[in-house]
GROMACS .gro file of C-alpha atoms in nm:
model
  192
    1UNK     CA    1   0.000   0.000   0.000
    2UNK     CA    2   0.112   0.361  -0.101
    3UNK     CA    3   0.164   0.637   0.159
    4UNK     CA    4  -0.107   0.814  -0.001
    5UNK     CA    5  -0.344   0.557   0.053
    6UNK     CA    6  -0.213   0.471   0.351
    7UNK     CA    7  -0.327   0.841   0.451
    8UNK     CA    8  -0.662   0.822   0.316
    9UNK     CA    9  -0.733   0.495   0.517
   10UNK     CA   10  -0.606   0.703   0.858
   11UNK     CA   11  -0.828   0.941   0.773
   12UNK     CA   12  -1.151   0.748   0.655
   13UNK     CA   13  -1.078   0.550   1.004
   14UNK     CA   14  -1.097   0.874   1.192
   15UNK     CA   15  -1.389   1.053   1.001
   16UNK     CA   16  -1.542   0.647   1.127
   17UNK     CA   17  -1.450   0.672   1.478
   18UNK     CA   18  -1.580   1.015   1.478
   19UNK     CA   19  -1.907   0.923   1.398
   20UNK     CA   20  -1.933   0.619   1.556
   21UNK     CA   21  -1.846   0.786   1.882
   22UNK     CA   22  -2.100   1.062   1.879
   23UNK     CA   23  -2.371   0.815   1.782
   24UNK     CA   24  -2.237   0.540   2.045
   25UNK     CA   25  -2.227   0.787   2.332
   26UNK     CA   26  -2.600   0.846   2.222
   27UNK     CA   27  -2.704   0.531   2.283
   28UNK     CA   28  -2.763   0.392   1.899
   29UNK     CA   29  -2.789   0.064   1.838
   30UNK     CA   30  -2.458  -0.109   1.640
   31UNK     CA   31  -2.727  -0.150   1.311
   32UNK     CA   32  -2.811   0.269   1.328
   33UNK     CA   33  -2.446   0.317   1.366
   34UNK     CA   34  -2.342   0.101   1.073
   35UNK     CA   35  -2.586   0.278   0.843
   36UNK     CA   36  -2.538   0.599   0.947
   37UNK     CA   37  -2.140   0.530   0.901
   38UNK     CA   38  -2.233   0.394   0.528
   39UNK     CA   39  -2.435   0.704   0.473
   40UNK     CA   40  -2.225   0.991   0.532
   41UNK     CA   41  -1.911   0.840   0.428
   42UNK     CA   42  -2.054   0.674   0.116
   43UNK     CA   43  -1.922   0.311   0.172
   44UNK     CA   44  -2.014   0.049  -0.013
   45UNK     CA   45  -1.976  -0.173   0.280
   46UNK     CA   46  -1.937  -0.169   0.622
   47UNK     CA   47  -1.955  -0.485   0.859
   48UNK     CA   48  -2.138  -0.494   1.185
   49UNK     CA   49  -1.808  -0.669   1.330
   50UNK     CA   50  -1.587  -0.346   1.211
   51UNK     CA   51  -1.856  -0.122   1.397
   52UNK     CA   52  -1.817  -0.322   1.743
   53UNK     CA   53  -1.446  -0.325   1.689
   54UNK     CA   54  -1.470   0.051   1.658
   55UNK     CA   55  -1.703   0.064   1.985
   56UNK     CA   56  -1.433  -0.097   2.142
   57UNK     CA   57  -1.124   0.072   2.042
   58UNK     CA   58  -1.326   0.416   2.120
   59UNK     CA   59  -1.423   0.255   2.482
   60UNK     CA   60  -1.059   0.169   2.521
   61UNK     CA   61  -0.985   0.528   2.451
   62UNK     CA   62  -1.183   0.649   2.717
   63UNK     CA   63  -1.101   0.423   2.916
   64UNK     CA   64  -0.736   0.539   2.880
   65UNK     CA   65  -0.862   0.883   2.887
   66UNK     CA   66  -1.020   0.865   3.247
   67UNK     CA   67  -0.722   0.694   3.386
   68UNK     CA   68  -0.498   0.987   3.267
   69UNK     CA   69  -0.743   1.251   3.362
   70UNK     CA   70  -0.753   1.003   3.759
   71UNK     CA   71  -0.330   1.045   3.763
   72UNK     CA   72  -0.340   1.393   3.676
   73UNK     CA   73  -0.575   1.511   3.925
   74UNK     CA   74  -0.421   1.255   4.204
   75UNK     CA   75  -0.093   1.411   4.135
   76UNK     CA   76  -0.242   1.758   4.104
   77UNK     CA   77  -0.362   1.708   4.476
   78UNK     CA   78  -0.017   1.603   4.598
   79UNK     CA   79   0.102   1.843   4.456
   80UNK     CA   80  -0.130   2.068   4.674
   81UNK     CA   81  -0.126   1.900   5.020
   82UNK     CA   82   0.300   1.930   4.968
   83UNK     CA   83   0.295   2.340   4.866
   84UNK     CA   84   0.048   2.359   5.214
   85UNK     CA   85   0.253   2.130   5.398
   86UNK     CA   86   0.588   2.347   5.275
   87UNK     CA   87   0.409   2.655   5.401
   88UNK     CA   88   0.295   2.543   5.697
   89UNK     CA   89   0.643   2.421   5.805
   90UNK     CA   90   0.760   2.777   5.746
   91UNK     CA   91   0.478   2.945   6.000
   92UNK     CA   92   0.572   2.658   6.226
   93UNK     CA   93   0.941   2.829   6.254
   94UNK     CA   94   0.823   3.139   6.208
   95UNK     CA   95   0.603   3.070   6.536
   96UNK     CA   96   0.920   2.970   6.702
   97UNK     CA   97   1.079   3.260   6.721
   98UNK     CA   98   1.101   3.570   6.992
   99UNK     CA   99   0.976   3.899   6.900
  100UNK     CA  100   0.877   4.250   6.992
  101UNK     CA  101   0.532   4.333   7.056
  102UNK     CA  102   0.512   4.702   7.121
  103UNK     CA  103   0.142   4.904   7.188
  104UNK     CA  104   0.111   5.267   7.171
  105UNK     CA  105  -0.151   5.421   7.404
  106UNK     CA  106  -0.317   5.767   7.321
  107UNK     CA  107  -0.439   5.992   7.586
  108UNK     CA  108  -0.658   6.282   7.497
  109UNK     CA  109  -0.918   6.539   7.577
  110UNK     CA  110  -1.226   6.603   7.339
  111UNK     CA  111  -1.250   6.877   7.134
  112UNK     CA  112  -1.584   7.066   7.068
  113UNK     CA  113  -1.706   7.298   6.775
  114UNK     CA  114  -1.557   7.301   6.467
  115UNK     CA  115  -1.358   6.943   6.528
  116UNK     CA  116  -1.678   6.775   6.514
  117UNK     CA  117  -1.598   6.602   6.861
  118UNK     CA  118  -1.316   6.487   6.811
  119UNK     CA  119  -1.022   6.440   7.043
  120UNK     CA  120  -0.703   6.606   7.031
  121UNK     CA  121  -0.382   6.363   7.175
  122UNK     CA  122  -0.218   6.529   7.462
  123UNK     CA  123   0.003   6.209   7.556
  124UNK     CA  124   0.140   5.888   7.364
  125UNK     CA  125   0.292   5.589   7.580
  126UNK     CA  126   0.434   5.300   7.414
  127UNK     CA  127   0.464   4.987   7.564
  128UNK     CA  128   0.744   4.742   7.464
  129UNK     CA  129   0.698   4.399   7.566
  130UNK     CA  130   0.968   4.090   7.458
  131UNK     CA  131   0.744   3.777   7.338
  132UNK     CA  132   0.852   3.448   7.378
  133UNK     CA  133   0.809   3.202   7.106
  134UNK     CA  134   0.720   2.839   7.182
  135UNK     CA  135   0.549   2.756   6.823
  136UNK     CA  136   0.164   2.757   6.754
  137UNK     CA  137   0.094   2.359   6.732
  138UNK     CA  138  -0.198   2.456   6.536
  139UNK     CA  139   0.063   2.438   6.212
  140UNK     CA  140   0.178   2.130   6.371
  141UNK     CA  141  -0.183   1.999   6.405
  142UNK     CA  142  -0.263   2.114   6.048
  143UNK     CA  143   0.042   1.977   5.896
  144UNK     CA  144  -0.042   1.580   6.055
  145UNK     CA  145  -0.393   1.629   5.849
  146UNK     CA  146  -0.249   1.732   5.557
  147UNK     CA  147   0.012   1.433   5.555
  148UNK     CA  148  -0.311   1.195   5.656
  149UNK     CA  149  -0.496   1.309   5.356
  150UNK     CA  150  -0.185   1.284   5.141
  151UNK     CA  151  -0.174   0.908   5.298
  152UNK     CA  152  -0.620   0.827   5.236
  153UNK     CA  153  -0.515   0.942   4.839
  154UNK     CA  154  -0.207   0.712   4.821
  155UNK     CA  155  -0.428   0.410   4.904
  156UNK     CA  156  -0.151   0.410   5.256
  157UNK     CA  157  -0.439   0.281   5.501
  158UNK     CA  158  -0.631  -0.050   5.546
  159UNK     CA  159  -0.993  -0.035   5.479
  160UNK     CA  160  -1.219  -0.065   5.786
  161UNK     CA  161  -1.294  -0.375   5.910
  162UNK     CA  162  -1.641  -0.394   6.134
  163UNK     CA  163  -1.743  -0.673   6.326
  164UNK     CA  164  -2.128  -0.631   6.394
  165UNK     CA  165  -2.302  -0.903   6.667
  166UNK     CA  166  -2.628  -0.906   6.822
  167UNK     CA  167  -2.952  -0.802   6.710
  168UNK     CA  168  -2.923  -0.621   6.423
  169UNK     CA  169  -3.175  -0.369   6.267
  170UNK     CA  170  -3.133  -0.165   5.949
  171UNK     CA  171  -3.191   0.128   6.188
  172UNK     CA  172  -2.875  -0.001   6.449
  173UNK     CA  173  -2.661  -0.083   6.095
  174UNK     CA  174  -2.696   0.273   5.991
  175UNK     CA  175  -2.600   0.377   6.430
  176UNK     CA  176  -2.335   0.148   6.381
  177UNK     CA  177  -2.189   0.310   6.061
  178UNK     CA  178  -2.260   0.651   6.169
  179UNK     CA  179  -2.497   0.734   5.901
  180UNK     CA  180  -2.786   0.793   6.170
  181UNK     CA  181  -2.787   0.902   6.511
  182UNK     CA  182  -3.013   0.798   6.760
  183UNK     CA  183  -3.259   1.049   6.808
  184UNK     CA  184  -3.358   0.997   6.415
  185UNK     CA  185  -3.308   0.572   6.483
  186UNK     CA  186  -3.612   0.617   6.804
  187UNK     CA  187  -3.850   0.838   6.525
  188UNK     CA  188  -3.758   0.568   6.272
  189UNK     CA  189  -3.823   0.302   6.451
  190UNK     CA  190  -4.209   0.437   6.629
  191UNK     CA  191  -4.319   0.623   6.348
  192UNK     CA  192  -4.659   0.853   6.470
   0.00000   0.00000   0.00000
């Protein structure tokens, strides 16, 4: 085969796929597909079999698609939780250190008339007071959340296990899950 009609084949393949995917994704059956394929691409012929093995290569693609599209945005969200985690590390030092804290007081005497009661300043004190850093372990706090959520997207944890004996109602299964408290499990359970 030539490269030109090696072309022409790529293309009449994606023109197919083209049209096979809008009409698929609409929920046409594989016969509608085939002769709407036939008709606006004026084939002669066009098997049923080619038309599923389209369906699947374009479900494949998707497929591929949405696994892409899940690594992206996983990574995206690492990406995240570490630029929040890098920040919060640098408050945490920040926190650590000693500083200044200095207050200025003003004393006055209201004015009347003119000023439109306001006060005129006869005397400004400042206050100077050395504070003592120990860290805020809010950052710290923050920062083991951040890591756990990092951990719950990596898949790090074991899922829940639940051992449930006893009598068992759909109202205590939903108690025991925390999906209903029991104030809503007592009106459930005596409706008036």
């Amino acid at each position: 085969m030539s490269k030109p009609q090696q072309q022409r084949r790529n293309q009449l393949k994606i023109a197919r796929l083209e049209i096979v995917s809008q009409m698929y994704l609409r929920q046409y059956s594989v016969r509608q597909i085939r002769a709407e394929v036939m008709k606006r691409l004026d084939l002669k012929t066009y098997s049923t079999a080619t038309v599923q093995s389209d369906i699947k290569t374009i479900l494949e693609e998707l497929q591929q698609q949405r696994l892409d599209n899940a690594e992206y945005a996983l990574q995206l969200e690492l990406e995240r939780i570490d630029e929040t985690c890098r920040e919060l590390w640098e408050q945490w030092e920040k926190s650590k250190e000693d500083y200044v804290k200095t207050m200025k007081k003003r004393k006055g005497v209201p004015q009347f008339g003119d000023e439109g009661g306001k006060s005129k300043t006869t005397q400004i004190e400042n206050q100077e007071s050395t504070i003592v850093g120990f860290g805020d372990v809010a950052y710290i706090a923050e920062i083991r959340k951040q890591l756990q959520e990092r951990r719950k997207l990596l898949g790090l944890y074991a899922p829940e296990k639940k051992e449930v004996s006893g009598e068992l109602s759909f109202a205590n299964l939903l108690m025991e899950s925390g999906k209903l408290d029991d104030a809503e499990a007592h009106s459930t359970e005596f409706p008036v």
